Coordinates of C-alpha atoms in Angstrom, one line a residue:
X1 CA 0.1 -0.2 -0.1
X2 CA 2.7 2.0 0.8
X3 CA 5.0 1.5 -2.0
X4 CA 1.2 2.4 -3.7
X5 CA 1.9 5.4 -2.9
X6 CA 4.8 6.3 -3.5
X7 CA 4.2 5.6 -7.3
X8 CA 0.8 7.9 -7.2
X9 CA 3.0 10.7 -5.5
X10 CA 5.1 9.8 -8.1
X11 CA 4.7 12.4 -11.8
X12 CA 3.2 10.5 -14.6
X13 CA 6.4 8.7 -17.1
X14 CA 4.2 8.1 -19.6
X15 CA 4.5 10.0 -23.6
X16 CA 2.1 12.5 -23.8
X17 CA -0.2 12.1 -26.9
X18 CA 0.8 14.3 -29.1
X19 CA -1.5 16.8 -30.2
X20 CA -2.6 18.3 -33.4
X21 CA -2.3 22.2 -35.3
X22 CA -5.5 23.7 -36.4
X23 CA -5.7 25.2 -39.0
X24 CA -8.4 28.1 -39.9
X25 CA -8.4 28.1 -43.7
X26 CA -10.3 31.1 -44.3
X27 CA -7.5 32.8 -42.7
X28 CA -5.1 30.4 -44.5
X29 CA -6.8 31.9 -48.3
X30 CA -6.3 35.2 -47.3
X31 CA -2.2 34.5 -45.7
X32 CA -2.8 33.2 -49.9
X33 CA -4.2 35.9 -51.5
X34 CA -2.9 38.3 -49.7
X35 CA 1.2 37.5 -49.7
X36 CA 2.2 34.2 -51.3
X37 CA 0.3 35.0 -55.2
X38 CA 0.6 38.5 -56.1
X39 CA -3.0 38.0 -58.0
X40 CA -6.2 35.9 -57.8
X41 CA -5.6 34.4 -61.1
X42 CA -3.1 31.7 -59.9
X43 CA -5.6 29.2 -59.8
X44 CA -6.1 28.8 -63.1
X45 CA -2.3 27.8 -63.3
X46 CA -3.3 25.1 -59.9
X47 CA -6.3 23.0 -61.7
X48 CA -4.3 23.5 -64.8
X49 CA -1.6 21.5 -63.1
X50 CA -3.3 19.8 -61.3
X51 CA -4.6 18.1 -64.0
X52 CA -2.1 18.1 -66.0
X53 CA -0.3 16.3 -63.2
X54 CA -2.7 13.8 -63.2
X55 CA -1.8 12.0 -66.9
X56 CA 1.7 12.7 -66.5
X57 CA 1.5 10.4 -63.7
X58 CA -1.6 8.3 -65.6
X59 CA 1.4 8.2 -68.4
X60 CA 4.1 6.9 -66.7
X61 CA 1.8 3.4 -66.2
X62 CA 0.3 3.1 -69.2
X63 CA 1.6 5.0 -71.8
X64 CA -1.7 5.0 -74.3
X65 CA -4.1 6.8 -71.7
X66 CA -5.3 9.6 -73.3
X67 CA -4.3 13.2 -72.6
X68 CA -6.7 15.9 -73.0
X69 CA -7.7 18.6 -70.5
X70 CA -11.4 20.8 -70.9
X71 CA -12.1 23.8 -69.1
X72 CA -16.4 25.2 -69.4
X73 CA -17.4 28.0 -67.7
X74 CA -20.7 28.9 -67.3
X75 CA -22.2 32.0 -64.7
X76 CA -20.1 32.3 -61.5
X77 CA -19.0 27.7 -61.8
X78 CA -16.2 27.1 -63.5
X79 CA -15.6 23.2 -64.7
X80 CA -12.4 21.6 -65.7
X81 CA -12.3 18.1 -66.7
X82 CA -9.3 15.4 -66.6
X83 CA -8.4 12.0 -68.2
X84 CA -5.6 11.7 -65.5
X85 CA -4.8 8.8 -63.1
X86 CA -7.6 9.7 -60.4
X87 CA -8.4 9.2 -56.7
X88 CA -9.4 6.6 -54.4
X89 CA -12.1 7.5 -51.7
X90 CA -7.9 6.6 -49.7
X91 CA -6.8 9.5 -51.7
X92 CA -8.8 11.8 -51.2
X93 CA -8.9 11.8 -47.7
X94 CA -5.4 11.8 -47.8
X95 CA -4.5 14.9 -50.6
X96 CA -6.9 16.8 -50.8
X97 CA -8.1 17.1 -47.2
X98 CA -4.6 17.5 -45.1
X99 CA -2.8 20.9 -45.9
X100 CA 0.4 20.9 -47.3
X101 CA 0.5 17.0 -48.4
X102 CA 1.9 16.3 -52.1
X103 CA 0.0 14.5 -54.5
X104 CA 3.1 13.6 -57.0
X105 CA 5.4 12.3 -53.8
X106 CA 7.3 9.4 -56.0
X107 CA 6.5 6.0 -53.5
X108 CA 2.7 7.1 -54.2
X109 CA 2.7 7.6 -57.8
X110 CA 3.9 4.1 -59.1
X111 CA 5.6 1.6 -56.8
X112 CA 9.3 0.9 -58.8
X113 CA 9.5 4.6 -60.1
X114 CA 12.2 6.8 -59.0
X115 CA 12.0 9.9 -61.1
X116 CA 8.5 10.5 -62.0
X117 CA 8.6 13.8 -59.4
X118 CA 10.8 15.7 -61.8
X119 CA 8.1 15.0 -64.5
X120 CA 5.3 17.3 -62.6
X121 CA 5.0 21.4 -62.5
X122 CA 4.3 20.7 -58.8
X123 CA 6.6 20.8 -56.1
X124 CA 5.1 22.2 -52.7
X125 CA 1.3 20.5 -52.4
X126 CA -0.5 23.3 -51.4
X127 CA -2.4 22.8 -54.6
X128 CA -6.7 23.3 -54.6
X129 CA -6.8 25.6 -51.3
X130 CA -5.3 27.9 -53.6
X131 CA -9.0 27.9 -56.1
X132 CA -10.5 29.3 -53.1
X133 CA -9.0 32.5 -53.1
X134 CA -11.4 32.4 -55.9
X135 CA -14.2 30.5 -54.9
X136 CA -16.9 29.1 -52.3
X137 CA -17.5 25.9 -53.2
X138 CA -14.4 22.8 -54.0
X139 CA -16.4 19.8 -56.0
X140 CA -14.1 17.4 -57.3
X141 CA -15.3 14.2 -58.8
X142 CA -12.9 11.8 -59.6
X143 CA -12.3 7.3 -60.3
X144 CA -9.2 6.0 -60.2
X145 CA -7.3 4.7 -63.1
X146 CA -4.9 2.2 -60.9
X147 CA -7.8 1.1 -59.4
X148 CA -10.4 0.4 -61.5
X149 CA -13.2 -1.4 -59.7
X150 CA -13.1 1.6 -57.2
X151 CA -16.2 3.7 -57.0
X152 CA -15.5 6.7 -57.6
X153 CA -15.3 9.6 -54.9
X154 CA -17.2 13.3 -54.3
X155 CA -15.4 15.6 -51.8
X156 CA -16.9 18.6 -51.1
X157 CA -15.2 21.7 -49.7
X158 CA -15.8 24.8 -48.5
X159 CA -14.7 27.8 -47.5
X160 CA -15.3 28.0 -43.8
X161 CA -12.9 24.4 -43.9
X162 CA -15.9 21.7 -43.7
X163 CA -15.9 19.2 -46.2
X164 CA -17.5 16.0 -47.5
X165 CA -16.5 12.7 -49.1
X166 CA -19.4 10.0 -50.7
X167 CA -19.2 7.6 -53.3
X168 CA -21.1 7.4 -56.3
X169 CA -21.7 4.8 -58.4
X170 CA -19.4 3.8 -61.4
X171 CA -21.6 6.1 -64.3
X172 CA -21.5 9.1 -62.6
X173 CA -18.5 8.9 -64.3
X174 CA -17.7 6.4 -66.5
X175 CA -14.0 7.0 -67.5
X176 CA -11.3 7.8 -65.0
X177 CA -9.4 11.0 -64.5
X178 CA -11.2 13.8 -62.2
X179 CA -13.7 16.8 -63.0
X180 CA -13.2 20.0 -60.4
X181 CA -16.3 22.5 -60.5
X182 CA -15.9 25.9 -58.5
X183 CA -18.1 28.3 -57.4
X184 CA -17.6 31.6 -57.4
X185 CA -16.9 33.9 -54.0
X186 CA -19.0 37.0 -53.8
X187 CA -17.0 39.4 -55.8
X188 CA -15.1 37.3 -57.7
X189 CA -16.7 36.3 -60.7
X190 CA -15.4 37.4 -62.7
X191 CA -12.0 35.7 -62.7
X192 CA -14.6 32.6 -64.1
X193 CA -16.4 34.3 -66.5
X194 CA -15.8 32.8 -70.6
X195 CA -13.8 35.2 -71.9
X196 CA -10.7 36.1 -69.0
X197 CA -10.3 32.2 -68.1
X198 CA -9.6 31.7 -71.8
X199 CA -7.1 34.7 -71.2
X200 CA -5.8 33.0 -68.4
X201 CA -5.0 29.7 -69.6
X202 CA -4.1 30.5 -72.9
X203 CA -1.2 32.4 -71.0
X204 CA 0.2 30.3 -68.4
X205 CA -1.3 27.1 -70.7
X206 CA 0.5 27.4 -74.4
X207 CA 3.1 24.9 -74.7
X208 CA 1.9 22.6 -72.1
X209 CA 2.2 19.4 -73.7
X210 CA -0.9 17.4 -73.5
X211 CA -4.1 18.6 -75.6
X212 CA -5.7 21.7 -73.9
X213 CA -8.8 23.4 -74.5
X214 CA -11.7 25.7 -73.3
X215 CA -15.2 25.3 -74.7
X216 CA -14.5 24.9 -77.7
X217 CA -11.3 27.0 -78.3
X218 CA -7.1 25.8 -77.9
X219 CA -5.4 26.1 -75.3
X220 CA -2.0 25.7 -76.5
X221 CA -0.6 26.1 -79.5
X222 CA 2.9 24.1 -79.4
X223 CA 5.6 23.8 -81.5
X224 CA 6.7 26.8 -79.8
X225 CA 7.8 29.7 -81.9
X226 CA 11.6 29.2 -82.1
X227 CA 11.6 25.0 -82.3
X228 CA 8.7 25.6 -85.4
X229 CA 10.9 25.5 -89.0
X230 CA 10.7 28.1 -91.3
X231 CA 11.1 28.9 -95.1
X232 CA 14.1 30.7 -94.5
X233 CA 16.4 32.6 -91.7
X234 CA 14.4 35.5 -92.7
X235 CA 11.2 34.2 -92.4
X236 CA 12.4 33.0 -88.3
X237 CA 13.8 36.2 -88.0
X238 CA 9.5 38.4 -89.0
X239 CA 7.9 35.3 -87.6
X240 CA 9.3 35.8 -83.9
X241 CA 9.4 39.5 -84.4
X242 CA 5.5 38.8 -85.0
X243 CA 6.2 36.7 -80.9
X244 CA 7.6 39.1 -79.4
X245 CA 5.1 42.4 -80.2
X246 CA 2.1 39.6 -79.7
X247 CA 4.3 39.0 -76.1
X248 CA 6.0 41.9 -75.0
X249 CA 4.2 44.8 -77.4
X250 CA 7.6 45.6 -79.4
X251 CA 9.6 44.7 -82.1
X252 CA 12.9 44.1 -81.4
X253 CA 16.0 44.8 -83.4
X254 CA 17.1 40.7 -83.6
X255 CA 16.0 37.4 -81.9
X256 CA 18.9 35.1 -80.6
X257 CA 18.7 31.6 -79.6
X258 CA 18.7 30.3 -76.4
X259 CA 19.5 26.7 -76.7
X260 CA 21.1 25.2 -73.6
X261 CA 20.2 21.3 -73.7
X262 CA 22.7 20.4 -70.7
X263 CA 20.1 22.1 -68.3
X264 CA 17.3 21.3 -70.8
X265 CA 16.0 25.2 -72.3
X266 CA 14.9 26.2 -75.6
X267 CA 13.9 29.9 -75.7
X268 CA 14.5 33.2 -77.2
X269 CA 16.3 36.1 -76.2
X270 CA 14.9 39.3 -78.3
X271 CA 16.2 42.6 -78.6
X272 CA 15.5 45.8 -77.0
X273 CA 14.7 48.0 -80.0
X274 CA 16.0 51.6 -77.9
X275 CA 17.7 52.5 -75.1
X276 CA 16.8 51.5 -71.4
X277 CA 18.9 52.2 -68.0
X278 CA 20.7 50.5 -66.6
X279 CA 19.7 50.7 -63.4
X280 CA 16.7 48.8 -65.0
X281 CA 15.6 45.5 -63.8
X282 CA 15.3 43.2 -66.4
X283 CA 11.8 40.7 -66.3
X284 CA 11.7 38.0 -68.4
X285 CA 8.6 35.3 -69.5
X286 CA 9.9 31.8 -67.9
X287 CA 8.0 28.3 -68.8
X288 CA 8.4 25.1 -66.3
X289 CA 7.7 22.2 -68.5
X290 CA 5.0 24.6 -70.3
X291 CA 3.5 25.9 -68.0
X292 CA 4.2 30.2 -66.7
X293 CA 5.9 29.7 -64.1
X294 CA 6.5 33.6 -64.4
X295 CA 6.5 36.8 -67.1
X296 CA 8.9 39.2 -63.7
X297 CA 11.8 36.7 -63.9
X298 CA 14.9 38.9 -62.9
X299 CA 17.9 37.0 -62.3
X300 CA 17.7 35.1 -65.6
X301 CA 21.0 36.4 -67.3
X302 CA 23.7 38.7 -66.2
X303 CA 23.6 42.7 -64.8
X304 CA 24.8 43.9 -68.5
X305 CA 22.6 41.7 -71.0
X306 CA 19.3 44.6 -69.8
X307 CA 19.1 44.7 -73.0
X308 CA 17.2 42.0 -73.8
X309 CA 14.0 40.3 -73.0
X310 CA 14.1 36.5 -72.3
X311 CA 10.1 34.1 -72.8
X312 CA 12.0 29.9 -72.9
X313 CA 10.7 26.7 -71.5
X314 CA 13.0 25.1 -68.8
X315 CA 13.0 21.6 -66.9
X316 CA 15.7 22.1 -64.6
X317 CA 15.1 25.1 -62.7
X318 CA 13.3 25.6 -58.9
X319 CA 10.7 28.0 -58.6
X320 CA 10.4 29.2 -54.7
X321 CA 7.5 28.5 -52.9
X322 CA 4.1 30.5 -54.5
X323 CA 6.0 29.2 -58.0
X324 CA 5.5 32.4 -59.2
X325 CA 9.9 33.1 -59.4
X326 CA 12.8 31.3 -59.7
X327 CA 14.4 29.9 -56.9
X328 CA 18.3 31.3 -56.5
X329 CA 20.4 28.2 -56.5
X330 CA 24.0 26.8 -57.8
X331 CA 21.3 25.5 -61.3
X332 CA 20.2 29.0 -62.1
X333 CA 23.7 30.7 -61.8
X334 CA 24.2 27.7 -64.0
X335 CA 22.2 28.6 -66.4
X336 CA 22.2 32.4 -66.2
X337 CA 26.4 32.2 -67.3
X338 CA 25.1 29.7 -70.0
X339 CA 23.0 32.7 -71.1
X340 CA 25.1 35.1 -70.8
X341 CA 27.6 33.0 -73.0
X342 CA 25.2 32.4 -75.7
X343 CA 24.0 36.2 -76.6
X344 CA 28.2 37.1 -76.0
X345 CA 28.6 34.5 -79.2
X346 CA 26.1 35.8 -80.8
X347 CA 27.5 39.3 -80.8
X348 CA 31.1 37.8 -81.1
X349 CA 28.9 36.4 -85.0
X350 CA 27.6 39.7 -85.6
X351 CA 30.8 41.4 -85.7
X352 CA 32.4 38.8 -87.9
X353 CA 30.1 38.2 -90.6
X354 CA 27.6 41.0 -90.4
X355 CA 28.7 44.3 -89.2
X356 CA 26.2 46.7 -90.6
X357 CA 23.6 44.7 -88.1
X358 CA 26.0 44.6 -85.2
X359 CA 26.4 48.7 -85.7
X360 CA 22.3 49.2 -85.8
X361 CA 23.0 47.0 -82.7
X362 CA 25.4 49.8 -81.0
X363 CA 23.1 52.9 -82.4
X364 CA 21.7 52.0 -79.3
X365 CA 22.0 48.9 -77.0
X366 CA 26.5 49.8 -76.9
X367 CA 26.2 50.6 -73.1
X368 CA 25.0 47.2 -72.2
X369 CA 28.1 45.6 -74.6
X370 CA 30.7 48.7 -72.5
X371 CA 29.5 46.9 -69.4
X372 CA 30.6 42.8 -71.5
X373 CA 33.4 44.1 -72.6
X374 CA 35.5 45.9 -69.7
X375 CA 34.6 42.1 -67.4
X376 CA 36.2 40.1 -71.0
X377 CA 38.7 40.3 -72.3
X378 CA 38.1 38.1 -75.7
X379 CA 34.8 40.7 -75.4
X380 CA 37.5 43.8 -75.8
X381 CA 39.1 43.0 -78.4
X382 CA 35.9 41.5 -80.6
X383 CA 34.7 45.0 -79.7
X384 CA 37.5 47.6 -80.3
X385 CA 36.4 48.4 -83.8
X386 CA 32.8 49.1 -83.1
X387 CA 32.3 50.5 -79.5
X388 CA 31.4 54.3 -80.0
X389 CA 32.8 56.5 -77.7
X390 CA 33.2 60.7 -77.8
X391 CA 36.1 62.4 -78.7
X392 CA 37.9 65.4 -80.1
X393 CA 37.5 64.0 -83.4
X394 CA 34.1 63.4 -83.8
X395 CA 32.0 59.4 -82.5
X396 CA 34.9 57.2 -83.5
X397 CA 36.0 53.5 -81.5
X398 CA 38.7 53.7 -79.6
X399 CA 40.7 51.2 -82.1
X400 CA 39.9 54.0 -85.2
X401 CA 41.2 57.0 -82.8
X402 CA 44.6 55.6 -81.0
X403 CA 45.9 54.8 -85.2
X404 CA 45.9 58.6 -85.6
X405 CA 46.8 59.6 -82.0
X406 CA 50.2 57.8 -80.4
X407 CA 49.0 58.9 -77.0
X408 CA 45.7 57.9 -76.3
X409 CA 43.9 60.9 -74.0
X410 CA 40.8 61.0 -72.1
X411 CA 39.0 63.0 -69.3
X412 CA 37.0 60.8 -66.4
X413 CA 34.3 63.1 -66.4
X414 CA 32.9 65.3 -69.3
X415 CA 32.7 68.2 -66.8
X416 CA 36.5 68.0 -67.7
X417 CA 36.1 67.0 -71.0
X418 CA 33.8 69.6 -71.7
X419 CA 37.0 72.1 -70.3
X420 CA 39.5 71.1 -72.9
X421 CA 37.9 69.4 -75.6
X422 CA 38.0 73.2 -78.0
X423 CA 41.3 74.0 -77.2
X424 CA 43.1 70.3 -77.3
X425 CA 40.9 70.1 -80.6
X426 CA 42.8 72.8 -81.7
X427 CA 46.2 71.9 -80.7
X428 CA 46.5 68.7 -81.6
X429 CA 45.9 66.8 -78.9
X430 CA 43.3 64.1 -79.5
X431 CA 41.3 63.5 -76.1
X432 CA 38.4 61.1 -75.7
X433 CA 35.6 61.4 -72.9
X434 CA 35.5 58.8 -70.5
X435 CA 33.3 60.1 -67.8
X436 CA 30.3 57.8 -69.3
X437 CA 29.4 55.2 -67.9
X438 CA 32.4 51.9 -68.4
X439 CA 34.2 54.6 -70.6
X440 CA 36.7 55.6 -68.4
X441 CA 37.5 51.5 -67.9
X442 CA 37.3 50.3 -71.2
X443 CA 40.3 53.2 -72.2
X444 CA 42.6 52.5 -69.7
X445 CA 42.4 48.7 -70.4
X446 CA 42.7 49.4 -74.4
X447 CA 46.7 48.4 -73.8
X448 CA 45.4 44.8 -72.4
X449 CA 44.2 44.0 -76.1
X450 CA 46.4 46.5 -78.3
X451 CA 49.9 46.1 -77.1
X452 CA 52.5 49.2 -77.5
X453 CA 49.0 51.9 -76.9
X454 CA 50.0 54.8 -75.1
X455 CA 46.9 56.1 -72.8
X456 CA 47.4 59.2 -69.9
X457 CA 45.0 61.1 -68.3
X458 CA 44.8 64.2 -69.0
X459 CA 44.7 66.7 -66.3
X460 CA 45.7 70.6 -66.4
X461 CA 49.4 70.9 -66.3
X462 CA 49.2 68.9 -69.2
X463 CA 46.4 71.3 -71.3
X464 CA 48.9 73.8 -69.4
X465 CA 51.4 72.1 -71.3
X466 CA 50.2 72.4 -74.3
X467 CA 49.8 76.0 -75.1
X468 CA 52.2 78.3 -76.5
X469 CA 53.7 80.9 -73.8
X470 CA 53.9 84.0 -74.2
X471 CA 56.8 86.2 -75.3
X472 CA 58.9 86.7 -71.7
X473 CA 58.4 90.8 -72.9
X474 CA 54.8 91.1 -74.0
X475 CA 53.9 89.5 -70.7
X476 CA 56.2 91.9 -68.2
X477 CA 54.7 93.9 -69.7
X478 CA 51.1 93.1 -69.6
X479 CA 52.5 92.4 -65.3
X480 CA 50.0 95.3 -64.1
X481 CA 47.2 93.5 -65.1
X482 CA 48.0 89.8 -64.4
X483 CA 48.6 91.7 -60.7
X484 CA 45.2 92.4 -60.7
X485 CA 43.7 89.9 -62.4
X486 CA 44.9 87.3 -59.6
X487 CA 44.3 89.2 -56.7
X488 CA 40.9 89.2 -58.0
X489 CA 40.5 85.5 -58.1
X490 CA 42.9 84.4 -55.5
X491 CA 39.8 84.3 -53.3
X492 CA 38.3 81.7 -54.8
X493 CA 41.1 79.4 -54.6
X494 CA 41.8 80.7 -58.6
X495 CA 45.5 80.9 -60.1
X496 CA 45.5 83.3 -63.1
X497 CA 48.3 82.2 -66.1
X498 CA 48.9 83.8 -69.7
X499 CA 49.7 81.9 -72.8
X500 CA 48.8 82.0 -76.0
X501 CA 46.3 79.7 -78.4
X502 CA 43.2 78.8 -81.2
X503 CA 40.1 78.5 -81.2
X504 CA 41.1 82.6 -80.8
X505 CA 36.7 83.3 -80.1
X506 CA 37.5 81.2 -76.4
X507 CA 39.0 84.4 -74.5
X508 CA 39.8 82.6 -71.5
X509 CA 39.8 78.3 -70.3
X510 CA 38.6 77.2 -66.4
X511 CA 41.4 74.1 -65.9
X512 CA 41.4 72.1 -62.4
X513 CA 41.9 67.9 -62.2
X514 CA 40.0 66.4 -59.0
X515 CA 42.8 66.6 -57.0
X516 CA 42.4 71.4 -56.6
X517 CA 38.5 69.9 -56.2
X518 CA 39.0 68.7 -53.3
X519 CA 41.2 71.0 -52.0
X520 CA 38.9 73.4 -52.5
X521 CA 36.1 71.6 -51.1
X522 CA 38.2 71.0 -48.4
X523 CA 38.6 74.7 -47.7
X524 CA 35.5 75.1 -48.3
X525 CA 34.6 72.8 -45.3
X526 CA 36.6 74.6 -43.4
X527 CA 36.2 77.9 -43.3
X528 CA 32.6 76.9 -41.9
X529 CA 33.7 74.2 -39.9
X530 CA 33.9 75.0 -35.8
X531 CA 37.2 75.4 -33.9
X532 CA 37.8 71.1 -34.1
X533 CA 36.8 69.6 -37.2
X534 CA 38.6 73.8 -38.8
X535 CA 41.5 72.3 -37.2
X536 CA 41.1 68.9 -38.8
X537 CA 40.4 69.8 -42.2
X538 CA 43.2 71.7 -42.2
X539 CA 45.4 69.0 -41.1
X540 CA 44.4 67.8 -44.5
X541 CA 45.1 70.3 -46.3
X542 CA 46.6 69.2 -49.5
X543 CA 49.4 70.9 -51.4
X544 CA 47.2 69.6 -54.9
X545 CA 47.6 72.8 -56.9
X546 CA 44.6 74.9 -57.0
X547 CA 42.5 75.5 -59.9
X548 CA 43.5 78.1 -62.7
X549 CA 41.8 80.4 -65.9
X550 CA 43.9 81.2 -68.7
X551 CA 43.8 83.6 -70.8
X552 CA 44.3 83.7 -74.2
X553 CA 46.4 86.7 -75.5
X554 CA 45.6 85.9 -79.3
X555 CA 41.7 86.9 -78.1
X556 CA 41.1 90.1 -79.0
X557 CA 39.2 90.8 -75.9
X558 CA 41.9 90.2 -73.4
X559 CA 44.6 92.6 -75.7
X560 CA 41.8 94.9 -75.0
X561 CA 40.6 93.9 -71.8
X562 CA 44.6 94.2 -70.8
X563 CA 45.3 97.5 -71.8
X564 CA 42.5 98.7 -69.3
X565 CA 44.6 101.6 -66.9
X566 CA 41.3 101.2 -64.3
X567 CA 42.0 98.0 -61.5
X568 CA 38.7 98.1 -60.6
X569 CA 37.1 97.6 -64.4
X570 CA 39.7 95.1 -65.0
X571 CA 39.3 93.2 -61.5
X572 CA 35.5 93.0 -62.9
X573 CA 36.3 92.2 -66.7
X574 CA 38.7 89.0 -65.2
X575 CA 35.6 87.5 -63.3
X576 CA 33.0 88.9 -66.2
X577 CA 35.6 86.0 -67.8
X578 CA 36.4 83.6 -65.5
X579 CA 32.2 82.9 -64.9
X580 CA 31.9 83.0 -68.6
X581 CA 34.6 80.0 -68.5
X582 CA 32.4 78.0 -65.9
X583 CA 29.4 77.8 -67.7
X584 CA 31.7 77.7 -71.2
X585 CA 32.7 73.7 -68.9
X586 CA 29.9 73.8 -68.0
X587 CA 30.5 73.4 -64.3
X588 CA 28.0 73.2 -61.4
X589 CA 28.2 76.7 -59.5
X590 CA 29.1 77.2 -56.3
X591 CA 27.8 79.7 -54.0
X592 CA 30.3 81.7 -54.4
X593 CA 30.6 81.6 -58.6
X594 CA 27.1 82.2 -58.6
X595 CA 27.0 85.5 -56.1
X596 CA 30.9 86.3 -58.3
X597 CA 29.5 86.1 -62.4
X598 CA 25.9 88.3 -60.1
X599 CA 28.3 90.9 -59.5
X600 CA 30.1 91.4 -62.6
X601 CA 27.4 91.0 -64.2
X602 CA 25.9 94.3 -62.9
X603 CA 29.5 95.5 -61.9
X604 CA 29.9 96.1 -66.3
X605 CA 26.1 97.0 -66.6
X606 CA 26.9 100.1 -64.4
X607 CA 30.2 101.1 -66.3
X608 CA 28.3 100.8 -69.7
X609 CA 25.8 102.9 -68.2
X610 CA 28.2 105.6 -66.4
X611 CA 29.9 107.3 -69.1
X612 CA 26.0 108.2 -71.2
X613 CA 25.0 109.5 -66.8
X614 CA 28.2 112.0 -67.5
X615 CA 27.2 112.4 -70.8

């Protein structure tokens, strides 16, 4: 008795019965419609997917089995029939009524078939649950092809989470397969309208391998446009251009075959007819085993291939849980590299055999090719005679420019190029504008693909060195004028020098470089900072040369200004020349520069009207 009492006082060591999660189906449907899926339209994809997978499962056992999917619409309802493998009553309880259980598991399809699952579209077993996004009631009538003597089973479910199952006589469905009936929920009837169902079925299922129809209207359109035979390459190009216009809404410059057998990929890339920003993410249409997976795949191609839009079919890439995008894994990375190689080969082929089409392409999409060439030496070598650059000799390729000039000078910014281009051109100095995206990187890479080429960055000292010096006697005679001009611009961190250069129409040239601008910005920050920061910034003071205003001794205007006897007027004129040189270089103006321009303008007006007042 005591031992029994003692035992009863001990905590129970018997295992506890596990509890089952309770699922709120209404909440789950809301989660699907608002977070997992981008649109209610995916309900039709799920219906097509289940039907196609059921036919695939049946054909794995019965290769000659019929392969038909039929969709029938009526007011607020949809009926989908397939000739697939069908379900028994046990299958219905196990598969349809258990959320998350996949009906495509290998061991449930056929004994001994180990690789069947790779032939199926679905991977996550969500199945009919997605139909509750548009339907308040789902009714499934199915007859198993594996168990011919099994009764026809009917499964009816509501969006409140309840369902009923009953068996029907064989007459309810004479042939194996499944029929799904949907009744629209309030406000969702338009998703089951005949026109909408036909449009969605064609969008999702045009490449499916079986006979799919909405009423009497065919859905599938096989073979795919890129797999069809055409009388000639020209006919093929026209047909693919028509397909692109129907699919994407534009007529392409060209089409590129995307055939990667090892990755199970067939498709085509269409070249955009107009330029797009590299920052704009390209989106592509991807079919998985014939079913449209997404029309917004972003990571399919390398970043540099932003000038094409792709449509392809694959059986190797993995979809995400919503089956609306691609899963980023090693397979996708390998496919991305392989597709990039196909586009690269197309470019190389144009360069070798069709220069006119290549020129037409580069006139629009040179930026994409430059992006590729900066990382691909072989592509840079191939495209060298074709890629256009802005130079002082006009739009030229680097190959042609390097043939003309022993030294390929370049600037890193557009502003620097605008400063020096007119002057350098007049002095016979060739300059490439490296301020546009990727251009300076490609110019610097030029010696790697063209041995012996000399490349040099053009700075203010180099430009000044190319300008002719003024006779020392003449410069001495103008020392008073130069002193007044330097005193006026010294507070702006700008020196004044005198040179002789062409064209005569340019009275003054403003020159600086990145180091000078950096020092100027540091000095401005130091002036505005408190004592602590001013000390820190002061310790960072550099030894870079200051900006300089180069006055053209050959200019008649400079000669007239230098002969003025009024120091005040010389200073105003110098400020005007400085401001005009900044504007000619299209440099952004600092507040001090804007104030100088206003001051000089008012000063010149006062001087011009002073004589009239005196009269």
